[in-house]
Coordinates of C-alpha atoms and ligand atoms in Angstrom, one line a residue:
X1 CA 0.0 0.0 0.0
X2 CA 3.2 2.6 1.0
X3 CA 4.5 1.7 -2.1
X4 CA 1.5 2.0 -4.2
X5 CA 1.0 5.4 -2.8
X6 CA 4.7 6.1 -3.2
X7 CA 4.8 5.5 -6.8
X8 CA 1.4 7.7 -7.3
X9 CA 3.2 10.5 -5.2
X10 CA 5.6 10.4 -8.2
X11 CA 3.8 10.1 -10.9
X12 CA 1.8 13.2 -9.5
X13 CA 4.7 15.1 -9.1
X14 CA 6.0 14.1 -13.2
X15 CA 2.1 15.3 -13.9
X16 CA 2.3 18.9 -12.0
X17 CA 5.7 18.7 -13.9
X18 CA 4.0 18.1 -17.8
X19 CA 1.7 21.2 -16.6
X20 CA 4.0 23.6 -14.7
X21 CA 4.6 25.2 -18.0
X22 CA 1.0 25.6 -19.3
X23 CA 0.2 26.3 -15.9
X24 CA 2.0 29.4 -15.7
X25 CA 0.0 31.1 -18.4
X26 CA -1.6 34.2 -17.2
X27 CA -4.7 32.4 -17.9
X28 CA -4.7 30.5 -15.1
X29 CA -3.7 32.1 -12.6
X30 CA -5.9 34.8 -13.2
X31 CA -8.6 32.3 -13.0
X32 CA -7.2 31.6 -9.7
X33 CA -7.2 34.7 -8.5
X34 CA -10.6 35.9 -9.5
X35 CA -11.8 32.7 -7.5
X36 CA -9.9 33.3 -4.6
X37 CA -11.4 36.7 -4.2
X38 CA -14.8 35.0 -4.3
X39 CA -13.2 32.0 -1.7
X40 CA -14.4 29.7 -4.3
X41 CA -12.5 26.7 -5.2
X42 CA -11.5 26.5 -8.9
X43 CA -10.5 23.5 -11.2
X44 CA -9.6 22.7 -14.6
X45 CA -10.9 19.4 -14.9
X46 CA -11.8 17.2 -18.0
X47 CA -10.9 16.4 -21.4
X48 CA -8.4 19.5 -21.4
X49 CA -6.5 18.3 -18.7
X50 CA -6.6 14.2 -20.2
X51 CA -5.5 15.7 -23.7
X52 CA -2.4 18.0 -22.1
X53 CA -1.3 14.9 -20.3
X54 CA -1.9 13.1 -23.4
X55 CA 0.2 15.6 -25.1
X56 CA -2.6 16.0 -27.9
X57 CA -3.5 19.3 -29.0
X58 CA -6.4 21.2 -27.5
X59 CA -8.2 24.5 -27.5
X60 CA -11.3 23.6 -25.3
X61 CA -10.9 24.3 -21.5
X62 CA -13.0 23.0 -18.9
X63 CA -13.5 25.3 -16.1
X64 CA -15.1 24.0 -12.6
X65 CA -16.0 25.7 -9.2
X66 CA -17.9 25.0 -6.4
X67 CA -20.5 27.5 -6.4
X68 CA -21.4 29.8 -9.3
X69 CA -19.8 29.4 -12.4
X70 CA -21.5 31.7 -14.5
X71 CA -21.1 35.1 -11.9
X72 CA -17.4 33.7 -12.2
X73 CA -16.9 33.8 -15.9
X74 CA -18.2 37.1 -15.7
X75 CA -15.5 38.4 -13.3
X76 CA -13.1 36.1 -14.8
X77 CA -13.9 38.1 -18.5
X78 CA -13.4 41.3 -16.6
X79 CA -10.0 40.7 -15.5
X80 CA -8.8 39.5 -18.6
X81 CA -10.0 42.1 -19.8
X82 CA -12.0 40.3 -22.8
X83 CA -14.5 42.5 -24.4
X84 CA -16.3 40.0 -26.2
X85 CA -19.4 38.9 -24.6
X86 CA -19.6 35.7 -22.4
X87 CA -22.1 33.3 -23.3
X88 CA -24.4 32.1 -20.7
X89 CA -26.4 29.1 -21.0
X90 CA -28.6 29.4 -17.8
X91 CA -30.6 26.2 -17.9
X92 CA -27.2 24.1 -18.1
X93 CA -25.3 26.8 -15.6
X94 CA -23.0 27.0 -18.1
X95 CA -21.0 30.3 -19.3
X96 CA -18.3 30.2 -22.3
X97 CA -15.6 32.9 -23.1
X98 CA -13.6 33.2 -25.5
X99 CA -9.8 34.0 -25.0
X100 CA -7.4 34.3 -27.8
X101 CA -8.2 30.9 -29.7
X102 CA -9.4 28.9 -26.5
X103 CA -13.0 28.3 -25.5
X104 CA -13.3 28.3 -22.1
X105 CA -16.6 26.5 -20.2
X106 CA -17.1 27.4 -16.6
X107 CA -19.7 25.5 -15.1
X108 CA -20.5 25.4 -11.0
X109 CA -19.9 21.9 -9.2
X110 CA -23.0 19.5 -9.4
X111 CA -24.5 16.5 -8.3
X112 CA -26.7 14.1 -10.3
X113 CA -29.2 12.5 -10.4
X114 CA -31.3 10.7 -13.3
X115 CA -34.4 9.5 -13.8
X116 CA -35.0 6.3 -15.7
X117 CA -36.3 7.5 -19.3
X118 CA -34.0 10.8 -19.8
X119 CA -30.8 11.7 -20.4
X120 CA -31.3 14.8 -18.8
X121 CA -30.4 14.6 -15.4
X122 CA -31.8 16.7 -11.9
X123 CA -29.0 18.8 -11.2
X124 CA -28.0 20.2 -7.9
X125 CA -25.0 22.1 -6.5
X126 CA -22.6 19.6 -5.3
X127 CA -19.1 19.2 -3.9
X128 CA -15.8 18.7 -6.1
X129 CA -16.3 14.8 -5.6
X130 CA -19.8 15.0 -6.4
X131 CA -18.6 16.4 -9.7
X132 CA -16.0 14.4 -10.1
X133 CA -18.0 10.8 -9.6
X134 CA -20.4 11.9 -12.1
X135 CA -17.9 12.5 -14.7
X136 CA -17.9 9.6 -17.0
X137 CA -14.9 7.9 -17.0
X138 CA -11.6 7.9 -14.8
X139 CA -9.5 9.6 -17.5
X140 CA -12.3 12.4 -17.8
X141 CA -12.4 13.1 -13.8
X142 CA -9.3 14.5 -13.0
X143 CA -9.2 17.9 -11.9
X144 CA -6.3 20.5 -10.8
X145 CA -6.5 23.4 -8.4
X146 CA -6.2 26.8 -9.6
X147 CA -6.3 28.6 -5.7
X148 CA -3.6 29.6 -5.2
X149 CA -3.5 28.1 -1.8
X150 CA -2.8 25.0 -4.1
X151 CA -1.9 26.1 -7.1
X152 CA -1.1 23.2 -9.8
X153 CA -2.5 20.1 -7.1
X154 CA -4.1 17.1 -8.8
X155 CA -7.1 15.5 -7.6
X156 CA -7.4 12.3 -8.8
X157 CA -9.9 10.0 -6.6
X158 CA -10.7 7.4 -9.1
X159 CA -6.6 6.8 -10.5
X160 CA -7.2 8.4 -13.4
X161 CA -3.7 9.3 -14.0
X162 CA -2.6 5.7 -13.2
X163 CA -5.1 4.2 -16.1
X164 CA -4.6 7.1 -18.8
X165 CA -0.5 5.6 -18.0
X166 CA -2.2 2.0 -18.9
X167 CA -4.5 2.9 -21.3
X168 CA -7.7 2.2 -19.7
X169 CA -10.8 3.2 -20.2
X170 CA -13.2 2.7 -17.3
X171 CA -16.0 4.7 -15.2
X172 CA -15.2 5.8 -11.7
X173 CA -18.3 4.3 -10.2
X174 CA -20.1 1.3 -11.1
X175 CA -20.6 1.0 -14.4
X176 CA -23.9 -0.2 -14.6
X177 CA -25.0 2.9 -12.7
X178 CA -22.9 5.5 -14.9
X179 CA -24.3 4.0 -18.0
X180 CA -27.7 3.7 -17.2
X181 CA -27.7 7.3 -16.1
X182 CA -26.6 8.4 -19.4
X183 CA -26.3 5.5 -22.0
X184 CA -24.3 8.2 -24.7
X185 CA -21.6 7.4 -22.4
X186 CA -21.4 3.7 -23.9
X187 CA -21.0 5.7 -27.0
X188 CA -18.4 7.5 -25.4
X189 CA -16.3 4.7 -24.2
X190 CA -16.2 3.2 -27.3
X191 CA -15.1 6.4 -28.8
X192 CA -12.5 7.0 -26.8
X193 CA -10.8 3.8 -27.2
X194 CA -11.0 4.5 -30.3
X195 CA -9.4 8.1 -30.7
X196 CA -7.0 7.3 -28.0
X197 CA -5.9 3.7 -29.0
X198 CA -7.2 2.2 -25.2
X199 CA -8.5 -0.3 -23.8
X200 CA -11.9 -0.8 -22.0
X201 CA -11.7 -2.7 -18.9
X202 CA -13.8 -6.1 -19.5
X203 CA -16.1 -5.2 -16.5
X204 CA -16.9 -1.7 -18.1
X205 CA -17.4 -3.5 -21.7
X206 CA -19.5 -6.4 -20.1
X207 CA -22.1 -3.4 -18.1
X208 CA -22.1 -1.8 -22.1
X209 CA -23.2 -5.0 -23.8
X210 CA -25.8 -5.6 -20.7
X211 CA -26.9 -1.9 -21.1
X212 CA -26.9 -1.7 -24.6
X213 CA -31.0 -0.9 -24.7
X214 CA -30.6 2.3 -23.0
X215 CA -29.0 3.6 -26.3
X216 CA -32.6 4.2 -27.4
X217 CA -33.2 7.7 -25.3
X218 CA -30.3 8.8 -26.9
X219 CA -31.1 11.3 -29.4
X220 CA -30.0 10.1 -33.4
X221 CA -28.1 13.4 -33.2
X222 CA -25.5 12.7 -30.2
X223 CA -25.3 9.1 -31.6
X224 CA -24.2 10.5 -34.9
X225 CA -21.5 12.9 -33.5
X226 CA -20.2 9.7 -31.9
X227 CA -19.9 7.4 -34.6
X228 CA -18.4 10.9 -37.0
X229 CA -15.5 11.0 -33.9
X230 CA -15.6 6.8 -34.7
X231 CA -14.7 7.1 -38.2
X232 CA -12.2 10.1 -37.9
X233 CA -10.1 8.7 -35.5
X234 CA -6.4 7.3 -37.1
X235 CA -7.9 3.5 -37.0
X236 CA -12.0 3.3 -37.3
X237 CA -12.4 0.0 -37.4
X238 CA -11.5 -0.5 -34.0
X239 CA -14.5 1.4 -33.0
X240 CA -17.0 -0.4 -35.7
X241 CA -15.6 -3.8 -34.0
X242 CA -16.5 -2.6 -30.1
X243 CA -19.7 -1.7 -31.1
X244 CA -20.2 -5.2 -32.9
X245 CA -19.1 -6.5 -29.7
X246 CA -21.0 -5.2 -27.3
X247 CA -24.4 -5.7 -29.6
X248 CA -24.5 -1.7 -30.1
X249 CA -24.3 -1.7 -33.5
X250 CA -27.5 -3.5 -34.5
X251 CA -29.2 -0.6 -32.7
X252 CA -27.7 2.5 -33.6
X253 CA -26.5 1.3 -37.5
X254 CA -28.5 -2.3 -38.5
X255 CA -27.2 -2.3 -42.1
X256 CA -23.6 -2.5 -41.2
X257 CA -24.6 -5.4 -38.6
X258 CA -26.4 -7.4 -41.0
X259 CA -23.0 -7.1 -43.1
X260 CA -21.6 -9.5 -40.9
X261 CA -21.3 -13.1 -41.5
X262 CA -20.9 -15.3 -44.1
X263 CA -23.2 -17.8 -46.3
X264 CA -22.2 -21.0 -48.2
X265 CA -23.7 -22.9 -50.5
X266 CA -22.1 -26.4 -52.3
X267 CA -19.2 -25.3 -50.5
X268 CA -18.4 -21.7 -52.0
X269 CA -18.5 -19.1 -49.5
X270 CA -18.6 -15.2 -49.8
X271 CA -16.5 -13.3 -48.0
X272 CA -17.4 -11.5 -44.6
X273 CA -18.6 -7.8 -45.8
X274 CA -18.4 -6.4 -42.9
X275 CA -14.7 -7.2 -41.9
X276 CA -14.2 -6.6 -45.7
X277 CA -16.0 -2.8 -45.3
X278 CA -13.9 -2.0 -41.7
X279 CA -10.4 -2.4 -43.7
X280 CA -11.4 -0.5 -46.6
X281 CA -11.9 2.0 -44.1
X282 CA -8.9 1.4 -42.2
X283 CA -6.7 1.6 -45.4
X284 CA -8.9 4.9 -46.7
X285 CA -8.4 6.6 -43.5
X286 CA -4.7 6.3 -44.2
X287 CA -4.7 8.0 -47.4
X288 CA -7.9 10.9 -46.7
X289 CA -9.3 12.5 -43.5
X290 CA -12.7 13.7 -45.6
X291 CA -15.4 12.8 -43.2
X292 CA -17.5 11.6 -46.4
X293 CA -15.6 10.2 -48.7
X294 CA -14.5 7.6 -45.1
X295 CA -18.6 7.3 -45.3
X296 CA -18.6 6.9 -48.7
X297 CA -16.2 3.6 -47.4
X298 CA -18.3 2.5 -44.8
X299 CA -21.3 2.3 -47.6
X300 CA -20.0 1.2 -50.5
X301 CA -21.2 -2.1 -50.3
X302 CA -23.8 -1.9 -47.9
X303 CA -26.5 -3.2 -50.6
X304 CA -24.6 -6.8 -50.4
X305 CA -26.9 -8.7 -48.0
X306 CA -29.7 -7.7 -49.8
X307 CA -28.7 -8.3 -53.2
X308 CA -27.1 -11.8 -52.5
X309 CA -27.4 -14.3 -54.9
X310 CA -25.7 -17.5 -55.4
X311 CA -25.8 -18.2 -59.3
X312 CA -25.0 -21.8 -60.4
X313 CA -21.8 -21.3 -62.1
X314 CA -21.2 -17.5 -61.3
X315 CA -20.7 -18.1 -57.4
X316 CA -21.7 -15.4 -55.4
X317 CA -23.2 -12.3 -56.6
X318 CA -24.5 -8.8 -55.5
X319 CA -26.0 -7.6 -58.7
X320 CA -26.1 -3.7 -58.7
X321 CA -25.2 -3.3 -55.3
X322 CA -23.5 -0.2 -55.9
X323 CA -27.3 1.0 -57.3
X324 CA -29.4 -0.4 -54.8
X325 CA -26.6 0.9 -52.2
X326 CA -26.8 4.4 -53.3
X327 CA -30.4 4.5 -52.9
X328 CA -30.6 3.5 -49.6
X329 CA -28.2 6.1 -48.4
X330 CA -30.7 9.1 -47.9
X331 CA -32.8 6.8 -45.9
X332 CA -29.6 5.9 -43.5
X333 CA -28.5 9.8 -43.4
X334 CA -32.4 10.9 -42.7
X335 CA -32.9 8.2 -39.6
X336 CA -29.7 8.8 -38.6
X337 CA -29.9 12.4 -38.6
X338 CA -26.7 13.0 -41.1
X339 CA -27.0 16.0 -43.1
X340 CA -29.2 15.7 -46.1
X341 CA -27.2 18.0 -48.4
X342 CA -24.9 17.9 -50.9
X343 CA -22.6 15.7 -48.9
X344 CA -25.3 13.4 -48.9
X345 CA -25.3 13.3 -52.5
X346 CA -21.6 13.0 -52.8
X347 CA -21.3 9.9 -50.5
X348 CA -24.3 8.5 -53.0
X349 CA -22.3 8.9 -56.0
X350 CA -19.2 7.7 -54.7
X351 CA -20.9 4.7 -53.6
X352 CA -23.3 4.6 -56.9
X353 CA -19.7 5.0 -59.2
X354 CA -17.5 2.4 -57.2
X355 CA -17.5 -0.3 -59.6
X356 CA -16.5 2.0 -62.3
X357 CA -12.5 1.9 -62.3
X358 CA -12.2 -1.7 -61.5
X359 CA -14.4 -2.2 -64.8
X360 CA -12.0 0.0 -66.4
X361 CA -8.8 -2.0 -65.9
X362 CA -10.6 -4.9 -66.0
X363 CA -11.8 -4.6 -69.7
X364 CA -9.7 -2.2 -71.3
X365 CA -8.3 1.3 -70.8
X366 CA -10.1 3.4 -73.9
X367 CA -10.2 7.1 -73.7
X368 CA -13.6 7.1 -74.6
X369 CA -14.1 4.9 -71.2
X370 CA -12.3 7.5 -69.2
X371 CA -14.1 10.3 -70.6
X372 CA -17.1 9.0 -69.2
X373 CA -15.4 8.1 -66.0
X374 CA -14.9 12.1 -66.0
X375 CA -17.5 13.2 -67.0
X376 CA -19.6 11.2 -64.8
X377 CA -17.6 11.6 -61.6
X378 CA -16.8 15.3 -62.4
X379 CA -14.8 17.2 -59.7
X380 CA -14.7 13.6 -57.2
X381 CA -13.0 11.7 -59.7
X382 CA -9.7 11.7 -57.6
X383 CA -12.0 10.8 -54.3
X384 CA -13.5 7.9 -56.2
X385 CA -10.1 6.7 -57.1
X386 CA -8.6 6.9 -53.9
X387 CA -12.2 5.1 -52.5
X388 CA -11.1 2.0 -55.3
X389 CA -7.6 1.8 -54.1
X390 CA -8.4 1.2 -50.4
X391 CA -11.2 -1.4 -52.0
X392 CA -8.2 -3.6 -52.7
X393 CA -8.1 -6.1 -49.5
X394 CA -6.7 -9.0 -51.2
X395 CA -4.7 -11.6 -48.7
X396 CA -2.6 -12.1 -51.7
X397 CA 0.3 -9.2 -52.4
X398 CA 0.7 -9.9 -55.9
X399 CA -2.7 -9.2 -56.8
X400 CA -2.6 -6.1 -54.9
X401 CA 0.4 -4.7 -56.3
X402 CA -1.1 -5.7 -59.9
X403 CA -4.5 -3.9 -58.8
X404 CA -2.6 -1.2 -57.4
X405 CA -0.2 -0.4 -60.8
X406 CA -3.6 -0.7 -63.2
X407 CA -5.5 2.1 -60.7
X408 CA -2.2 3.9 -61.1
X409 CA -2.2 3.7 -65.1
X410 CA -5.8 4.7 -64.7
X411 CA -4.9 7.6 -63.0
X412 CA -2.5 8.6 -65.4
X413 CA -5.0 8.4 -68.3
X414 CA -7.8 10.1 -66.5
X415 CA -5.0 13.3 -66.0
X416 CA -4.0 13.0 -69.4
X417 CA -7.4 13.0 -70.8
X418 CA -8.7 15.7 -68.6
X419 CA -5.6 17.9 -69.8
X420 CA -6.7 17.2 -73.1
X421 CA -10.5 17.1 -73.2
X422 CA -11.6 19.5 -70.1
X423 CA -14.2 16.8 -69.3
X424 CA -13.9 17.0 -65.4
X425 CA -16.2 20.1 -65.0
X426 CA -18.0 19.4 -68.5
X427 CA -20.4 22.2 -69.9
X428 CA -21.8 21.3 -73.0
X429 CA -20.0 23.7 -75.9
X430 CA -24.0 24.8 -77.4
X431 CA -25.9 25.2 -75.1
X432 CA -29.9 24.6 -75.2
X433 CA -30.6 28.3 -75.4
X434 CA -28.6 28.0 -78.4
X435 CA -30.1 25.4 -80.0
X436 CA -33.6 26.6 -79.4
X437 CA -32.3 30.1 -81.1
X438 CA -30.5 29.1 -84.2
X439 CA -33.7 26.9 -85.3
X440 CA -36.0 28.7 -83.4
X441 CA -37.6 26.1 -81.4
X442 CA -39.1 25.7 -77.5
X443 CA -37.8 23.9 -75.2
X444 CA -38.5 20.1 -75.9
X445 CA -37.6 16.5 -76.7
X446 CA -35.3 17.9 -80.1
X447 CA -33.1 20.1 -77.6
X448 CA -32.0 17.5 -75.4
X449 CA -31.5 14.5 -78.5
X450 CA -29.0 17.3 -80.2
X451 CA -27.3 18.3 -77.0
X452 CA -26.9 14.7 -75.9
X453 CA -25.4 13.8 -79.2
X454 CA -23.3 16.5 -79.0
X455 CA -22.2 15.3 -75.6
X456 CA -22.1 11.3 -76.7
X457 CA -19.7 12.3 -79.6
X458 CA -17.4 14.3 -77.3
X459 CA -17.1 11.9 -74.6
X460 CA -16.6 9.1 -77.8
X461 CA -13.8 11.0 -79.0
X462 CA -15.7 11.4 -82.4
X463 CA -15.4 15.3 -81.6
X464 CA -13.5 17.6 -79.5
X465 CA -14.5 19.5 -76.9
X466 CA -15.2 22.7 -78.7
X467 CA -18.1 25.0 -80.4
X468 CA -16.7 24.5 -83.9
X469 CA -17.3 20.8 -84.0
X470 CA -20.1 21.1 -81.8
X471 CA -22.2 23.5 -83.8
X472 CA -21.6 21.4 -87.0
X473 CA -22.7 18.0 -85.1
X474 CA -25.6 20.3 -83.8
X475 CA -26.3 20.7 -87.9
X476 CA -26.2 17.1 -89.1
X477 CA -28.2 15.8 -86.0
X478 CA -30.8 18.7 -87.1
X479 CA -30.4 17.6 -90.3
X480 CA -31.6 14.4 -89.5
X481 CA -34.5 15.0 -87.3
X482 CA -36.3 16.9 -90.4
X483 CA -34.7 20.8 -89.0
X484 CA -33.6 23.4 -90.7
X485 CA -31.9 26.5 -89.5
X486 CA -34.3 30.1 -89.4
X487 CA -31.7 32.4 -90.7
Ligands
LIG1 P1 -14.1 15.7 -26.7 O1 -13.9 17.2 -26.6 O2 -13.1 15.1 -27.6 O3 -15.5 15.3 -27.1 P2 -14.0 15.6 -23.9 O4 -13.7 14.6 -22.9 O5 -13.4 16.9 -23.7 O6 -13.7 15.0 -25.3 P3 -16.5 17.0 -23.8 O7 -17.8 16.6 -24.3 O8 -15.8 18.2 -24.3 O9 -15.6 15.7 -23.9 O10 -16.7 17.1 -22.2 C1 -15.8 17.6 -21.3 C2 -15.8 16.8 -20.0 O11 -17.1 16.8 -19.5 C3 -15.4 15.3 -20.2 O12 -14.0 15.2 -20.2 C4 -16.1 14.7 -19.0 O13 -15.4 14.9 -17.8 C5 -17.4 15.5 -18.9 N1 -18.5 14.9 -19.7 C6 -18.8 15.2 -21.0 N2 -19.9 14.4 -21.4 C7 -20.2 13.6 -20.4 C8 -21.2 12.7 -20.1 N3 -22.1 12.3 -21.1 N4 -21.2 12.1 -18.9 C9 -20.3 12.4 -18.0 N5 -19.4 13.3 -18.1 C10 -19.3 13.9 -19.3
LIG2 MG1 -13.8 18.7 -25.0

């Protein structure tokens, strides 16, 4: 036991050590001494002081007292001398400021407590422990003192500091209680792991899996922002496995879930989409931090289960998956409360176009192929390829080397081509208003036959890309369909 709390006694004193120096800011000391004045006790406590320790970059600083923390933002904006105004959020007992690029939350001390079917909890003032034990994990619950009677001391009740050393993720009470409270915090856990590279403790990770239900009074919204952090983090897949794991995923994301498995029939399997779909995402998040185009990973295949089909001969197939995929996107984005816009779309055409350079090299590299690939894809083109590449999960190296050098060559024809042909951002050389002008015709079915032959022949190579050739293809098609020029 002496030991034990020997070696904590050090480790403390290498923490106060890592935070001397950020510490000394003006910041918080003046935080400390507005507190003082008020004989409150002050604490920066959280994520902020995990992510110093952590040594990963942060700009959000948590803030806690016991008693008011909005009256001492106010006094603490005052003697900063921040003219900016501070924000107050009065039904949380929150107030933000902002100082140079940091957001600072103050928030007063406060106990808990919830009631079964809301997140939201009854909130009273509480002691620093209070606050502490209802912080959600060990990592998350250390606080430091900013008095200056103890200036830079660590209050750690729950060992945080000994499991962020371990990698641990765990709650500092029971977690069936902490969970149950607020089941996000499952979400959370799994999260964290995640982003940080822990480890949940098997006792926290068994209470998750028996309290998986509770995700339901979590709103789609907070679930979302959770499963984002998921798929942003250096290694997703570690986070997409968890909530496998623990039977959260068939709640919050059934699709992926019902990727998992495998069927066989006479013998011939398929392979397992869903470990398939986590290390195209693994191997995309090495190459792109886009938020989507990582989606756009995590979807690509997500028609599979339902377009299975064994064919006698063929094997396996998921005919048009990467159609029936793209359709059910707006339907996953809308329950899940993703955003229905244009990034929306983009995931759907990445997903809808997936097939497309694989075809390519498998068939034949024309230019009249790639134009269409261009034109079709537009300014994602470069996205799409880079989605294809990180499709590759072959076991065997040759194969992906092979893959790898025909995606390259493709890449190298698609620049050439675009160089060329300007097909990427395509605008068709006559436009309608011209066609309807020079023949003097309405809108209608002739307008779009012309300007799609006009587009055909450009993307077949027939013609270039220019309003000479154009405006004499726009003549012969005329031509043909009985038109004659009003001149
Ligand atoms: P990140 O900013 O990456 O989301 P964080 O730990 O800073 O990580 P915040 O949501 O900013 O998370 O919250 C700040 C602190 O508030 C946390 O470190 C934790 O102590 C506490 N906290 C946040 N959400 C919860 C929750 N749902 N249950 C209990 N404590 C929480
Ligand atoms: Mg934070």
């Amino acid at each position: 036991m002496e030991i034990l709390s020997a070696t904590h006694q050090i480790i403390t004193s290498i923490v106060i050590l890592a935070f001397k120096e950020i510490l000394e800011q003006p910041l918080f000391r003046a935080i400390g001494k507005v507190a003082d004045d008020c004989g409150q006790p002050v604490f920066v406590i959280g994520g902020y002081v995990r992510d110093i320790l952590l040594q990963r970059p942060t700009t959000d600083i948590d803030i806690m007292t016991v008693g008011n923390g909005i009256e001492l933002a106010e006094k603490v904006a005052v003697s900063l001398g921040i003219r900016s105004k501070v924000s107050v959020f009065r039904n949380f007992g929150t107030a933000m400021l902002r100082y140079k690029d940091l957001d600072i939350e103050f928030v007063g001390a406060r106990k808990e407590s919830y009631q079964r079917n809301s997140r939201k909890p009854v909130v009273e003032d509480g002691t620093l422990e209070d606050d502490q034990k209802r912080r959600d994990f060990t990592i998350n619950a250390l606080a430091i003192s900013l008095n200056e009677a103890n200036f830079g001391e660590l209050i750690d009740p729950f060992n945080g500091i000994s499991d962020l050393n371990k990698g641990i993720i765990r709650t500092p009470l029971d977690p069936d209680v902490t969970f149950s409270d607020d089941p996000l915090r499952m979400m959370r856990a799994i999260r964290f792991a995640t982003q940080l590279g822990f480890t949940i403790t098997d006792e926290t990770l068994l209470s998750i899996a028996q309290n998986k239900e509770r995700i339901s009074i979590v709103s789609p919204e907070r679930i979302a922002d959770e499963i984002n952090k998921i798929m942003l983090s250096h290694k997703p897949s570690k986070g997409f496995i968890l909530l496998e794991e623990t039977g959260l995923l068939k709640l919050v994301f059934p699709e992926l879930q019902k990727m998992k498995g495998v069927d066989s029939f006479n013998g011939i399997a398929h392979k397992d989409n869903f470990y398939h779909t986590l290390k195209v995402l693994d191997q995309l998040a090495l190459k792109s931090d886009n938020l989507w185009l990582r989606w756009a990973a995590v979807l690509h295949d997500i028609a599979k289960p339902n377009t299975k089909k064994f064919v006698e001969g063929a094997g396996w197939t998921f005919y048009a998956h990467n159609y029936v995929g793209a359709k059910m996107i707006p339907g996953i984005f809308r329950r899940m409360k993703l955003p229905m816009n244009e990034k929306m779309k983009y995931v759907q055409k990445l997903v809808e176009l997936h097939m497309r350079p694989i075809a390519l090299v498998e068939e034949e590299v024309t230019d009249s192929a790639i134009r269409r690939l261009l034109f079709d894809a537009g300014e994602d083109t470069d996205d799409l390829m880079t989605l294809c590449e990180a499709d590759i999960t072959s076991k065997n190296q040759d194969k992906v080397r092979r893959h790898l050098e025909n995606f390259q060559l493709v890449r190298q024809k698609l620049k050439e081509i675009d160089e060329k042909d300007a097909i990427r951002n395509f605008q068709p050389p006559v436009s309608g208003e011209e066609i309807m002008e020079v023949f003097q015709i309405a809108p209608g079915r002739e307008v779009g036959l012309i300007k799609n032959a006009i587009k055909d022949a450009i993307l077949d190579g027939i013609i270039g890309n220019n309003h000479e050739e154009a405006f004499q293809l726009m003549l012969e098609k005329a031509r043909e369909i009985g038109l004659t020029p009003a001149s």
